[in-house]
PDB file of C-alpha atoms in Angstrom:
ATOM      1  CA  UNK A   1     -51.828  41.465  12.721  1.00  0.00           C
ATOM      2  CA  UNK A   2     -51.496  39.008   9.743  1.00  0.00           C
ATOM      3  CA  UNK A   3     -47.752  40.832   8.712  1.00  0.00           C
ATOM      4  CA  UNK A   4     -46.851  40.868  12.375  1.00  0.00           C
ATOM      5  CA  UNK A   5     -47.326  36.995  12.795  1.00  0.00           C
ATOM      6  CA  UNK A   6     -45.195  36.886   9.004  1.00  0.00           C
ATOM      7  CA  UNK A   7     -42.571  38.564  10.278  1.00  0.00           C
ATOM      8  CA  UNK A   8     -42.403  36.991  13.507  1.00  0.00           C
ATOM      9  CA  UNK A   9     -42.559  33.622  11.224  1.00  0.00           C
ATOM     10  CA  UNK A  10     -39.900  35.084   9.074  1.00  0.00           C
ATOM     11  CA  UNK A  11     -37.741  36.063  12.025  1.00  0.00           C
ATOM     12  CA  UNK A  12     -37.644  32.362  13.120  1.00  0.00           C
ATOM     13  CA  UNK A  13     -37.140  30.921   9.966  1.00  0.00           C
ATOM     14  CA  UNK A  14     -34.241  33.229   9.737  1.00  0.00           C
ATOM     15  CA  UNK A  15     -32.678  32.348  13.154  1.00  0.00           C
ATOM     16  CA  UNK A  16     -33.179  28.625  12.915  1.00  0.00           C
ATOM     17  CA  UNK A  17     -31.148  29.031   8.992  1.00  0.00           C
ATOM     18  CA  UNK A  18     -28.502  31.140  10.317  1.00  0.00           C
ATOM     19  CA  UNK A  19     -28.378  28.225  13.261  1.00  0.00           C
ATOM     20  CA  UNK A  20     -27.927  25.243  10.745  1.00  0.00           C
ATOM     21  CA  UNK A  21     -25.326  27.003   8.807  1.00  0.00           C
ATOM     22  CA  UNK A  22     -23.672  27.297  12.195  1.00  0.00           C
ATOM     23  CA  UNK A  23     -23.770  23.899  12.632  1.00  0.00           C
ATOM     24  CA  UNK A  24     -22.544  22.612   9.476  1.00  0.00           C
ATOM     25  CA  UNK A  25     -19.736  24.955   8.765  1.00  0.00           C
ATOM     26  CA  UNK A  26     -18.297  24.141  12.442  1.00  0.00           C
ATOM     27  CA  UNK A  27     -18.852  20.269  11.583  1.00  0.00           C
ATOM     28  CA  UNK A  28     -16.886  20.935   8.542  1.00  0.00           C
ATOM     29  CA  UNK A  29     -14.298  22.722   9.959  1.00  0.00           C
ATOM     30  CA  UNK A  30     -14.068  19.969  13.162  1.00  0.00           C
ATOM     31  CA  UNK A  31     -13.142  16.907   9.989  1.00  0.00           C
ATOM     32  CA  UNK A  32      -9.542  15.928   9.678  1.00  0.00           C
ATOM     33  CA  UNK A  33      -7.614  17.131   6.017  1.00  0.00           C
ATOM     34  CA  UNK A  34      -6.851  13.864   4.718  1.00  0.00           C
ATOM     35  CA  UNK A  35      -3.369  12.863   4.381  1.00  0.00           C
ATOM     36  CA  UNK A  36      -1.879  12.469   1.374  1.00  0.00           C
ATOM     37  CA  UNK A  37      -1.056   8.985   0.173  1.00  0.00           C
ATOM     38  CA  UNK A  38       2.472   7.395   0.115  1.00  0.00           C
ATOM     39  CA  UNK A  39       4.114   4.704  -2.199  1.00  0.00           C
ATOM     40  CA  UNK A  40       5.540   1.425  -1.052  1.00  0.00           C
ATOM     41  CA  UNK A  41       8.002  -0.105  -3.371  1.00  0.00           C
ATOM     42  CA  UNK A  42      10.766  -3.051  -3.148  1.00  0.00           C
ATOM     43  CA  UNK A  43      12.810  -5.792  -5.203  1.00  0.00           C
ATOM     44  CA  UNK A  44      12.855  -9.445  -6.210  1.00  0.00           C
ATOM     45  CA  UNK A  45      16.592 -10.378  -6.596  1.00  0.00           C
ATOM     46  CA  UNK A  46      18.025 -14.460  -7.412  1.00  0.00           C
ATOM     47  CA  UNK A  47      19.790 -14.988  -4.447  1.00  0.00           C
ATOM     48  CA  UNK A  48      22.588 -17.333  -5.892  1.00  0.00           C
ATOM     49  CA  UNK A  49      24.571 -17.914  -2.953  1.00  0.00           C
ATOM     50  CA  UNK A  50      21.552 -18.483  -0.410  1.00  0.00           C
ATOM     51  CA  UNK A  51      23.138 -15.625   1.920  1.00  0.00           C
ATOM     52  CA  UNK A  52      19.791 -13.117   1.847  1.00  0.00           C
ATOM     53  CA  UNK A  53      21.927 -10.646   0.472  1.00  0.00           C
ATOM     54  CA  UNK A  54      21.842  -8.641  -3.028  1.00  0.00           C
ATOM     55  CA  UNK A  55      25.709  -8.921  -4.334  1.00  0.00           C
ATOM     56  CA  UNK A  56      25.978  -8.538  -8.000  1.00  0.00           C
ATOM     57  CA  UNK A  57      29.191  -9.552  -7.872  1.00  0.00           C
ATOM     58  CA  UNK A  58      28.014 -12.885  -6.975  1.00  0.00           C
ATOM     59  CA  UNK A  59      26.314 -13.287  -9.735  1.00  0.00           C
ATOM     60  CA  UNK A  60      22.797 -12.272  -8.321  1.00  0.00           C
ATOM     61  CA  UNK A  61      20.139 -10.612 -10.278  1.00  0.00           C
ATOM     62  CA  UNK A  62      17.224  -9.082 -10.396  1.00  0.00           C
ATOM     63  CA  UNK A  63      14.173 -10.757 -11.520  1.00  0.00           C
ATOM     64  CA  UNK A  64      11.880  -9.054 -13.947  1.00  0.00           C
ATOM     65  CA  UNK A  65       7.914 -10.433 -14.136  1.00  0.00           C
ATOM     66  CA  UNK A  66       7.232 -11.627 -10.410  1.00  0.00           C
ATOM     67  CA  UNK A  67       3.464 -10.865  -9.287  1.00  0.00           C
ATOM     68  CA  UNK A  68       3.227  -8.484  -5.702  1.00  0.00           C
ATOM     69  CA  UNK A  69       0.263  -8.803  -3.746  1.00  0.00           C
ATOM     70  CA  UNK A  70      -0.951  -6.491  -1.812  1.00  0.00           C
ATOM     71  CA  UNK A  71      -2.982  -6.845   1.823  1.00  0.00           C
ATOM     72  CA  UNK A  72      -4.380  -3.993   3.711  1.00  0.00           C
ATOM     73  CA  UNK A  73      -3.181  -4.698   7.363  1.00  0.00           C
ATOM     74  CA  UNK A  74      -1.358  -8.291   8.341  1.00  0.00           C
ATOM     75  CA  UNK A  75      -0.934 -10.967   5.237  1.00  0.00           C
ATOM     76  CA  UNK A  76      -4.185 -12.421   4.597  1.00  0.00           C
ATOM     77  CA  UNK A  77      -7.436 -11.882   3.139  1.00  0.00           C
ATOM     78  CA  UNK A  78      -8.302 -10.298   0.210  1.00  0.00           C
ATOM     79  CA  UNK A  79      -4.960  -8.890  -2.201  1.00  0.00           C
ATOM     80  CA  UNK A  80      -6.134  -5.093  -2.460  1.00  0.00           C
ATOM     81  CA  UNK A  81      -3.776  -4.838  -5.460  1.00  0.00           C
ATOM     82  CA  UNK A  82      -0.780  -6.705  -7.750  1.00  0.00           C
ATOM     83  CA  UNK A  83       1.849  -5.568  -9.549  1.00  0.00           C
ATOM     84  CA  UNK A  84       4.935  -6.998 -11.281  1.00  0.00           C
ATOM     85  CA  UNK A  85       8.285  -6.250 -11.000  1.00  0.00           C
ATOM     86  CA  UNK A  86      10.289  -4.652 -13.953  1.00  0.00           C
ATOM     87  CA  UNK A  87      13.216  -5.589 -15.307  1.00  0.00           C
ATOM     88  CA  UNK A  88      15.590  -4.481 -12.124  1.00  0.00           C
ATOM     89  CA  UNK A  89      13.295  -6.392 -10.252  1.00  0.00           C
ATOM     90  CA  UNK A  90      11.497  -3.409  -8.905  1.00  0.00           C
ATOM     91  CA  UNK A  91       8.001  -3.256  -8.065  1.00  0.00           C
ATOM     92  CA  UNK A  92       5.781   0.320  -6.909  1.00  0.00           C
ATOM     93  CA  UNK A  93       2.630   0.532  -5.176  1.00  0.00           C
ATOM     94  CA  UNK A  94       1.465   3.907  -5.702  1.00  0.00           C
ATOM     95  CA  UNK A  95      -1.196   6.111  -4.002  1.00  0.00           C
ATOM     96  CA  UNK A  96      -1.567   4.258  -0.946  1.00  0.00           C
ATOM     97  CA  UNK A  97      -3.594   5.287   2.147  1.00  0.00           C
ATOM     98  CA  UNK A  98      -1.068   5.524   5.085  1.00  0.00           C
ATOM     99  CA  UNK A  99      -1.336   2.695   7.410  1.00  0.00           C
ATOM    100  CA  UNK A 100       0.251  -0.782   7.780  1.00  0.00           C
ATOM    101  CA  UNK A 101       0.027  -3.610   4.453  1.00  0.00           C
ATOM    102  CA  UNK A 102       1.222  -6.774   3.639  1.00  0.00           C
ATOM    103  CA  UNK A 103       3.896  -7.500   0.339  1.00  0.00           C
ATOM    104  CA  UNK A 104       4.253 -10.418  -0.277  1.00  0.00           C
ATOM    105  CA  UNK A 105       5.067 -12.161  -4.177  1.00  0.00           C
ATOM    106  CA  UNK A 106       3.458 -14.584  -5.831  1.00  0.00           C
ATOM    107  CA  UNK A 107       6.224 -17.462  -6.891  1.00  0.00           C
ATOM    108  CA  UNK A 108       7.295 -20.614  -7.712  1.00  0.00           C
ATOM    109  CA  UNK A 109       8.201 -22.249  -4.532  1.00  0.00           C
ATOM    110  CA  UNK A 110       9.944 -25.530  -3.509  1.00  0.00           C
ATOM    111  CA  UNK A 111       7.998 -28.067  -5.565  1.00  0.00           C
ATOM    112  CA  UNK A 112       8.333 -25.506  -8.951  1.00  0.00           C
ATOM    113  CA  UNK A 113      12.068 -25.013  -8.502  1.00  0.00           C
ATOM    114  CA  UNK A 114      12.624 -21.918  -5.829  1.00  0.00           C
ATOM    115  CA  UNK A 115      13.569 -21.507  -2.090  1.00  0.00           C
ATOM    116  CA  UNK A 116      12.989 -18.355  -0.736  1.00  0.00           C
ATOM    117  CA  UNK A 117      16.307 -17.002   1.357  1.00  0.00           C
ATOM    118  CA  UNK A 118      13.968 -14.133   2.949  1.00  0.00           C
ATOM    119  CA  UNK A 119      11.077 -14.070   4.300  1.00  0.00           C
ATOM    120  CA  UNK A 120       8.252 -14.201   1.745  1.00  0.00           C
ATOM    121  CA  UNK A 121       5.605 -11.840   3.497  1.00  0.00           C
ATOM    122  CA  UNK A 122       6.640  -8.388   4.450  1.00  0.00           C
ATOM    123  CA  UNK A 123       4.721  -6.031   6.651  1.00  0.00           C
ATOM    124  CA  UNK A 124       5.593  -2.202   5.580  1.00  0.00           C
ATOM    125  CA  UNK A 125       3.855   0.908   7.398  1.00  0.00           C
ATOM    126  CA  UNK A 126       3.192   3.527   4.875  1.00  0.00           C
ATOM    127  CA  UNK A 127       3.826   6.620   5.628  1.00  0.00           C
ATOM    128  CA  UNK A 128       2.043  10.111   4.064  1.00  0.00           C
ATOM    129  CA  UNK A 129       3.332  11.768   1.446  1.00  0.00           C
ATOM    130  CA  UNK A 130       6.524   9.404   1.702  1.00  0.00           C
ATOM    131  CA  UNK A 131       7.969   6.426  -0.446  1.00  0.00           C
ATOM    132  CA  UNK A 132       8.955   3.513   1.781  1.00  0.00           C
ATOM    133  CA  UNK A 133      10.618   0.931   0.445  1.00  0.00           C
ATOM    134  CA  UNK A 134      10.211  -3.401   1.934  1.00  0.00           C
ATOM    135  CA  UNK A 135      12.495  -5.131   2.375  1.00  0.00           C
ATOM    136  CA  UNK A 136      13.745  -6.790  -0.761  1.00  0.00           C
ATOM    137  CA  UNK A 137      12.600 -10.754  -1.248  1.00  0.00           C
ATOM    138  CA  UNK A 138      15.408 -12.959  -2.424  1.00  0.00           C
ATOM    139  CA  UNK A 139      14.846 -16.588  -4.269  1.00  0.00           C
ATOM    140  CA  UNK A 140      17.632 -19.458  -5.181  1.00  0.00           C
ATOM    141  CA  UNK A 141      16.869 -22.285  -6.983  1.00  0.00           C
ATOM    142  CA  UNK A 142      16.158 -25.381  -4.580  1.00  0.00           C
ATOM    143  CA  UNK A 143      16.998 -28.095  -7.327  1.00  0.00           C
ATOM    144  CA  UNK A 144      20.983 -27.925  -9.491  1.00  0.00           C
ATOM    145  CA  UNK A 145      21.410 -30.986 -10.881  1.00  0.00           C
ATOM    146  CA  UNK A 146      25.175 -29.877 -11.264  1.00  0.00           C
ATOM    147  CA  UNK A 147      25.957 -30.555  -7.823  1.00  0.00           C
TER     148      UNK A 147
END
């Protein structure tokens, strides 16, 4: 009597395991793969001529040291992450979660000498497993005393 009630104990233990296991492996199979990240990258160019356009031929260049920020979602909040640019004005953000951020660099402006000739926030989806690149942010200087 006492093995029959152990087995029969035994038998439920077993069904009710087997049941979990069930349970979690189909859980576990039910979860999205997670995508693999993407890079967003771009440039800081002097924009000599004011016309929002990269011509090297005008005399433009690229300029090396500029701080990116970076916003999850529309510019604001908290910068996620910074970079600068290199020395062709380049910056990378690498190993990003695809979904929509904010670029935007961190300057001298109007009173410090610089006019931007693009706009100076730039929305970028990122895509997965891809390398998108923003559009590039041009600056002239606001103040020749030449002129």
């Amino acid at each position: 009597m006492i093995i029959n009630k152990m087995n029969s104990q035994l038998k439920y233990f077993l069904i009710f395991s087997v049941l979990v296991l069930l349970v979690a492996f189909s859980l576990a199979a039910c979860q999205p793969e997670a995508l693999p990240p993407g890079d967003l990258t771009g440039r800081v160019y002097l924009d000599e001529n004011a016309n929002a356009e990269c011509e090297t031929c005008d005399c433009d260049f690229y300029l090396e040291g500029i701080v990116i920020q970076l916003y999850e979602g529309n510019c604001g909040g908290v910068v996620i992450q910074t970079v600068e640019t290199n020395e062709e004005g380049i910056f990378v953000f690498n190993d990003l979660t695809p979904g929509e951020y904010c670029v935007s660099p961190k300057v001298k402006l109007l009173c410090e000498g610089y006019q931007p000739t693009t706009p100076i926030q730039q929305v970028v989806t990122v895509t997965s497993g891809e390398a998108v690149e923003a559009p590039w942010f041009g600056f002239d200087h606001y103040l020749d005393i030449n002129d």
